[in-house]
Each structure stands twice: as structure tokens, then as C-alpha cells.
Amino acid sequence: MIGRLSGTLIEKQPPQIVIDVAGVGYELDVPMGTFYELPALGAPVTLFVHQAIREDAHLLYGFATRNERDTFRSLIKISGIGPKIALAILSGMNADELALAIAGEDTARLAKVPGIGKKTAERLVLELRGKLGSLSASVLASGKALPAEAFSPRQDILHALLALGYNEREAAGALKLVPEGASVNDGIRLALKALAKV
């Protein structure tokens, strides 16, 4: 199986690119987040790869980071989510934003992605809950810039609980017991009290 490709970027036609590796041109489909990070044509490039082998085709999907590829692999394991929809999801939001949306059970955000309806968004939250926790934690630990909506007090409370080692289900359950409008400090204190009683 092909896990990574390093070569020269020779074609860019979203969502498809071609990388020349020692004279062989590999066609890959990439999410738009990866596409926007690509260098100019003729420049060296390295991508993490997911290879899908079907009866009628061998398909390659390229990703800027291992995290993004791992998220893609988690998505395509879900019934009804194929590679095209998984790429659409990762084009609508990056892997870290998806992890935060899942952790916060933000189905409205997920449903904004083309091809994802309300029911599919709910299924994504249900099936990915707990599986992207390490991704959420890695975002928090990295101190990476997060989207503006990630800085609401309720999201801050959720992130704090995840950083303390609680899983998404526990953190989201405790968050439901925190009154709307509570400050981050009060919210964390109330959530921890609720978790201590469980």
C-alpha cells in the first residue's frame, strides 16, 4: 500500500493533482484544505496517502498531514460516507475543526457541508464521538489558531474538560448541566462537580 508520496507537483486541477515521482505521475484527489497549501507547479511536495483498491480502479487520496489522513480514514468507515463525501467534509472544515464539531455535538456546523444533511450530521456525531478525542486534545495542546466559534465560553469549558482527560461523552454530558451564560470558570467548576457525582 502507498502511505506517502514525495515528488514534484506537475498538475493542479481541484480536487485532483498529479505528483511526478521518479518519472511516474501519480493522480491524487485532495481536500481543498490540502489543495490550498500546495506549492507552485514544479515545486517538491510530500503528501500522506490513502490508497483505495476497487475492482475497477486503484484510487489515491492525498493529505497535507497524517491527522487529516487519519480523520479521512475514520470518516470512510462510517456507513453511507464514501471517499467523495469524506473529501467534501474535509474541504468544508479541517480535521481539527471537525474534531471540535464532533466533541461539541455541533450538528448544525456539520450540516452546512454540501452533501451532509441533518441525519448524516447526527450519525457522524454518534459514530465519531470518542474516536476523534485525541485529535481534539492535540488541537488544545498545540495552541493552534482555532476558528472564531471555538472560543465561545461553552466551547472553552468543553476544551478544558477534554484537556483534563475526560472523553467527549462525559464532557458533553457535563456541559449540558451548565447553565447558558455561565462564565468559563464557573462552568468548569459546575461541570467538574457534575462529573464527580457520576
PDB file of N, CA and C in Angstrom, residues 33-85:
ATOM      1  N   GLY A  33      -8.545  21.972   1.739  1.00  0.00           N
ATOM      2  CA  GLY A  33      -7.572  22.470   2.717  1.00  0.00           C
ATOM      3  C   GLY A  33      -6.152  22.120   2.311  1.00  0.00           C
ATOM      4  N   THR A  34      -5.956  20.886   1.845  1.00  0.00           N
ATOM      5  CA  THR A  34      -4.643  20.456   1.358  1.00  0.00           C
ATOM      6  C   THR A  34      -4.308  21.169   0.061  1.00  0.00           C
ATOM      7  N   PHE A  35      -5.307  21.293  -0.820  1.00  0.00           N
ATOM      8  CA  PHE A  35      -5.084  21.936  -2.126  1.00  0.00           C
ATOM      9  C   PHE A  35      -4.530  23.353  -1.952  1.00  0.00           C
ATOM     10  N   TYR A  36      -5.105  24.103  -1.009  1.00  0.00           N
ATOM     11  CA  TYR A  36      -4.669  25.490  -0.798  1.00  0.00           C
ATOM     12  C   TYR A  36      -3.262  25.582  -0.215  1.00  0.00           C
ATOM     13  N   GLU A  37      -2.791  24.507   0.406  1.00  0.00           N
ATOM     14  CA  GLU A  37      -1.446  24.511   0.993  1.00  0.00           C
ATOM     15  C   GLU A  37      -0.375  24.041   0.019  1.00  0.00           C
ATOM     16  N   LEU A  38      -0.787  23.606  -1.169  1.00  0.00           N
ATOM     17  CA  LEU A  38       0.189  23.073  -2.131  1.00  0.00           C
ATOM     18  C   LEU A  38       1.118  24.165  -2.641  1.00  0.00           C
ATOM     19  N   PRO A  39       2.355  23.788  -2.945  1.00  0.00           N
ATOM     20  CA  PRO A  39       3.292  24.765  -3.518  1.00  0.00           C
ATOM     21  C   PRO A  39       2.960  25.011  -4.996  1.00  0.00           C
ATOM     22  N   ALA A  40       3.755  25.838  -5.645  1.00  0.00           N
ATOM     23  CA  ALA A  40       3.565  26.128  -7.070  1.00  0.00           C
ATOM     24  C   ALA A  40       3.933  24.901  -7.904  1.00  0.00           C
ATOM     25  N   LEU A  41       3.426  24.852  -9.137  1.00  0.00           N
ATOM     26  CA  LEU A  41       3.780  23.761 -10.039  1.00  0.00           C
ATOM     27  C   LEU A  41       5.293  23.715 -10.220  1.00  0.00           C
ATOM     28  N   GLY A  42       5.832  22.498 -10.270  1.00  0.00           N
ATOM     29  CA  GLY A  42       7.273  22.327 -10.438  1.00  0.00           C
ATOM     30  C   GLY A  42       8.036  22.272  -9.125  1.00  0.00           C
ATOM     31  N   ALA A  43       7.325  22.527  -8.011  1.00  0.00           N
ATOM     32  CA  ALA A  43       7.983  22.515  -6.697  1.00  0.00           C
ATOM     33  C   ALA A  43       7.882  21.121  -6.069  1.00  0.00           C
ATOM     34  N   PRO A  44       8.820  20.795  -5.178  1.00  0.00           N
ATOM     35  CA  PRO A  44       8.729  19.496  -4.485  1.00  0.00           C
ATOM     36  C   PRO A  44       7.559  19.491  -3.502  1.00  0.00           C
ATOM     37  N   VAL A  45       6.945  18.330  -3.336  1.00  0.00           N
ATOM     38  CA  VAL A  45       5.804  18.209  -2.428  1.00  0.00           C
ATOM     39  C   VAL A  45       5.794  16.810  -1.813  1.00  0.00           C
ATOM     40  N   THR A  46       5.342  16.719  -0.572  1.00  0.00           N
ATOM     41  CA  THR A  46       5.179  15.432   0.112  1.00  0.00           C
ATOM     42  C   THR A  46       3.778  15.387   0.695  1.00  0.00           C
ATOM     43  N   LEU A  47       3.053  14.303   0.413  1.00  0.00           N
ATOM     44  CA  LEU A  47       1.699  14.148   0.945  1.00  0.00           C
ATOM     45  C   LEU A  47       1.540  12.761   1.573  1.00  0.00           C
ATOM     46  N   PHE A  48       0.742  12.701   2.631  1.00  0.00           N
ATOM     47  CA  PHE A  48       0.321  11.414   3.180  1.00  0.00           C
ATOM     48  C   PHE A  48      -0.783  10.885   2.276  1.00  0.00           C
ATOM     49  N   VAL A  49      -0.800   9.571   2.061  1.00  0.00           N
ATOM     50  CA  VAL A  49      -1.688   8.995   1.051  1.00  0.00           C
ATOM     51  C   VAL A  49      -2.560   7.894   1.640  1.00  0.00           C
ATOM     52  N   HIS A  50      -3.811   7.883   1.188  1.00  0.00           N
ATOM     53  CA  HIS A  50      -4.696   6.737   1.439  1.00  0.00           C
ATOM     54  C   HIS A  50      -4.962   6.104   0.082  1.00  0.00           C
ATOM     55  N   GLN A  51      -4.699   4.801  -0.035  1.00  0.00           N
ATOM     56  CA  GLN A  51      -4.907   4.090  -1.294  1.00  0.00           C
ATOM     57  C   GLN A  51      -6.162   3.219  -1.165  1.00  0.00           C
ATOM     58  N   ALA A  52      -7.086   3.401  -2.109  1.00  0.00           N
ATOM     59  CA  ALA A  52      -8.309   2.591  -2.132  1.00  0.00           C
ATOM     60  C   ALA A  52      -8.277   1.713  -3.377  1.00  0.00           C
ATOM     61  N   ILE A  53      -8.403   0.405  -3.185  1.00  0.00           N
ATOM     62  CA  ILE A  53      -8.372  -0.524  -4.314  1.00  0.00           C
ATOM     63  C   ILE A  53      -9.769  -1.082  -4.520  1.00  0.00           C
ATOM     64  N   ARG A  54     -10.323  -0.806  -5.717  1.00  0.00           N
ATOM     65  CA  ARG A  54     -11.637  -1.340  -6.079  1.00  0.00           C
ATOM     66  C   ARG A  54     -11.465  -2.265  -7.272  1.00  0.00           C
ATOM     67  N   GLU A  55     -12.536  -2.951  -7.632  1.00  0.00           N
ATOM     68  CA  GLU A  55     -12.483  -3.845  -8.790  1.00  0.00           C
ATOM     69  C   GLU A  55     -12.063  -3.107 -10.062  1.00  0.00           C
ATOM     70  N   ASP A  56     -12.595  -1.884 -10.208  1.00  0.00           N
ATOM     71  CA  ASP A  56     -12.385  -1.152 -11.453  1.00  0.00           C
ATOM     72  C   ASP A  56     -11.349  -0.037 -11.370  1.00  0.00           C
ATOM     73  N   ALA A  57     -10.740   0.174 -10.197  1.00  0.00           N
ATOM     74  CA  ALA A  57      -9.786   1.291 -10.090  1.00  0.00           C
ATOM     75  C   ALA A  57      -8.925   1.188  -8.831  1.00  0.00           C
ATOM     76  N   HIS A  58      -7.733   1.771  -8.935  1.00  0.00           N
ATOM     77  CA  HIS A  58      -6.866   1.992  -7.784  1.00  0.00           C
ATOM     78  C   HIS A  58      -6.845   3.509  -7.592  1.00  0.00           C
ATOM     79  N   LEU A  59      -7.380   3.985  -6.465  1.00  0.00           N
ATOM     80  CA  LEU A  59      -7.519   5.426  -6.249  1.00  0.00           C
ATOM     81  C   LEU A  59      -6.603   5.886  -5.128  1.00  0.00           C
ATOM     82  N   LEU A  60      -6.047   7.083  -5.301  1.00  0.00           N
ATOM     83  CA  LEU A  60      -5.164   7.664  -4.283  1.00  0.00           C
ATOM     84  C   LEU A  60      -5.763   8.980  -3.789  1.00  0.00           C
ATOM     85  N   TYR A  61      -5.710   9.166  -2.471  1.00  0.00           N
ATOM     86  CA  TYR A  61      -6.180  10.401  -1.847  1.00  0.00           C
ATOM     87  C   TYR A  61      -5.016  10.977  -1.061  1.00  0.00           C
ATOM     88  N   GLY A  62      -4.739  12.259  -1.257  1.00  0.00           N
ATOM     89  CA  GLY A  62      -3.572  12.886  -0.630  1.00  0.00           C
ATOM     90  C   GLY A  62      -3.956  13.893   0.441  1.00  0.00           C
ATOM     91  N   PHE A  63      -3.108  13.979   1.475  1.00  0.00           N
ATOM     92  CA  PHE A  63      -3.387  14.853   2.616  1.00  0.00           C
ATOM     93  C   PHE A  63      -2.112  15.524   3.099  1.00  0.00           C
ATOM     94  N   ALA A  64      -2.243  16.775   3.526  1.00  0.00           N
ATOM     95  CA  ALA A  64      -1.087  17.543   3.990  1.00  0.00           C
ATOM     96  C   ALA A  64      -0.533  16.999   5.299  1.00  0.00           C
ATOM     97  N   THR A  65      -1.421  16.436   6.143  1.00  0.00           N
ATOM     98  CA  THR A  65      -0.965  15.942   7.449  1.00  0.00           C
ATOM     99  C   THR A  65      -1.468  14.518   7.706  1.00  0.00           C
ATOM    100  N   ARG A  66      -0.784  13.834   8.573  1.00  0.00           N
ATOM    101  CA  ARG A  66      -1.201  12.487   8.985  1.00  0.00           C
ATOM    102  C   ARG A  66      -2.558  12.554   9.692  1.00  0.00           C
ATOM    103  N   ASN A  67      -2.752  13.610  10.492  1.00  0.00           N
ATOM    104  CA  ASN A  67      -4.010  13.833  11.216  1.00  0.00           C
ATOM    105  C   ASN A  67      -5.189  13.868  10.236  1.00  0.00           C
ATOM    106  N   GLU A  68      -5.005  14.601   9.126  1.00  0.00           N
ATOM    107  CA  GLU A  68      -6.056  14.721   8.124  1.00  0.00           C
ATOM    108  C   GLU A  68      -6.357  13.355   7.486  1.00  0.00           C
ATOM    109  N   ARG A  69      -5.293  12.599   7.184  1.00  0.00           N
ATOM    110  CA  ARG A  69      -5.489  11.269   6.589  1.00  0.00           C
ATOM    111  C   ARG A  69      -6.201  10.338   7.571  1.00  0.00           C
ATOM    112  N   ASP A  70      -5.806  10.383   8.843  1.00  0.00           N
ATOM    113  CA  ASP A  70      -6.445   9.537   9.849  1.00  0.00           C
ATOM    114  C   ASP A  70      -7.929   9.880   9.989  1.00  0.00           C
ATOM    115  N   THR A  71      -8.247  11.174   9.920  1.00  0.00           N
ATOM    116  CA  THR A  71      -9.643  11.608  10.006  1.00  0.00           C
ATOM    117  C   THR A  71     -10.421  11.106   8.795  1.00  0.00           C
ATOM    118  N   PHE A  72      -9.827  11.198   7.619  1.00  0.00           N
ATOM    119  CA  PHE A  72     -10.452  10.680   6.387  1.00  0.00           C
ATOM    120  C   PHE A  72     -10.762   9.194   6.549  1.00  0.00           C
ATOM    121  N   ARG A  73      -9.799   8.448   7.080  1.00  0.00           N
ATOM    122  CA  ARG A  73      -9.992   7.005   7.265  1.00  0.00           C
ATOM    123  C   ARG A  73     -11.107   6.714   8.260  1.00  0.00           C
ATOM    124  N   SER A  74     -11.220   7.539   9.297  1.00  0.00           N
ATOM    125  CA  SER A  74     -12.317   7.364  10.262  1.00  0.00           C
ATOM    126  C   SER A  74     -13.662   7.644   9.591  1.00  0.00           C
ATOM    127  N   LEU A  75     -13.693   8.658   8.742  1.00  0.00           N
ATOM    128  CA  LEU A  75     -14.939   9.027   8.067  1.00  0.00           C
ATOM    129  C   LEU A  75     -15.432   7.933   7.132  1.00  0.00           C
ATOM    130  N   ILE A  76     -14.526   7.361   6.324  1.00  0.00           N
ATOM    131  CA  ILE A  76     -14.978   6.384   5.322  1.00  0.00           C
ATOM    132  C   ILE A  76     -15.370   5.039   5.941  1.00  0.00           C
ATOM    133  N   LYS A  77     -15.096   4.856   7.226  1.00  0.00           N
ATOM    134  CA  LYS A  77     -15.549   3.630   7.907  1.00  0.00           C
ATOM    135  C   LYS A  77     -17.027   3.716   8.271  1.00  0.00           C
ATOM    136  N   ILE A  78     -17.585   4.928   8.204  1.00  0.00           N
ATOM    137  CA  ILE A  78     -18.985   5.119   8.579  1.00  0.00           C
ATOM    138  C   ILE A  78     -19.878   4.742   7.403  1.00  0.00           C
ATOM    139  N   SER A  79     -20.900   3.957   7.669  1.00  0.00           N
ATOM    140  CA  SER A  79     -21.837   3.524   6.632  1.00  0.00           C
ATOM    141  C   SER A  79     -22.453   4.746   5.944  1.00  0.00           C
ATOM    142  N   GLY A  80     -22.411   4.748   4.615  1.00  0.00           N
ATOM    143  CA  GLY A  80     -23.001   5.841   3.844  1.00  0.00           C
ATOM    144  C   GLY A  80     -22.049   7.001   3.579  1.00  0.00           C
ATOM    145  N   ILE A  81     -20.851   6.960   4.161  1.00  0.00           N
ATOM    146  CA  ILE A  81     -19.856   8.020   3.918  1.00  0.00           C
ATOM    147  C   ILE A  81     -18.751   7.422   3.049  1.00  0.00           C
ATOM    148  N   GLY A  82     -18.761   7.780   1.783  1.00  0.00           N
ATOM    149  CA  GLY A  82     -17.724   7.315   0.869  1.00  0.00           C
ATOM    150  C   GLY A  82     -16.599   8.335   0.777  1.00  0.00           C
ATOM    151  N   PRO A  83     -15.579   8.030  -0.017  1.00  0.00           N
ATOM    152  CA  PRO A  83     -14.450   8.956  -0.158  1.00  0.00           C
ATOM    153  C   PRO A  83     -14.849  10.355  -0.636  1.00  0.00           C
ATOM    154  N   LYS A  84     -15.824  10.448  -1.556  1.00  0.00           N
ATOM    155  CA  LYS A  84     -16.207  11.778  -2.064  1.00  0.00           C
ATOM    156  C   LYS A  84     -16.810  12.637  -0.967  1.00  0.00           C
ATOM    157  N   ILE A  85     -17.697  12.045  -0.162  1.00  0.00           N
ATOM    158  CA  ILE A  85     -18.307  12.813   0.935  1.00  0.00           C
ATOM    159  C   ILE A  85     -17.257  13.135   1.994  1.00  0.00           C
TER     160      ILE A  85
END
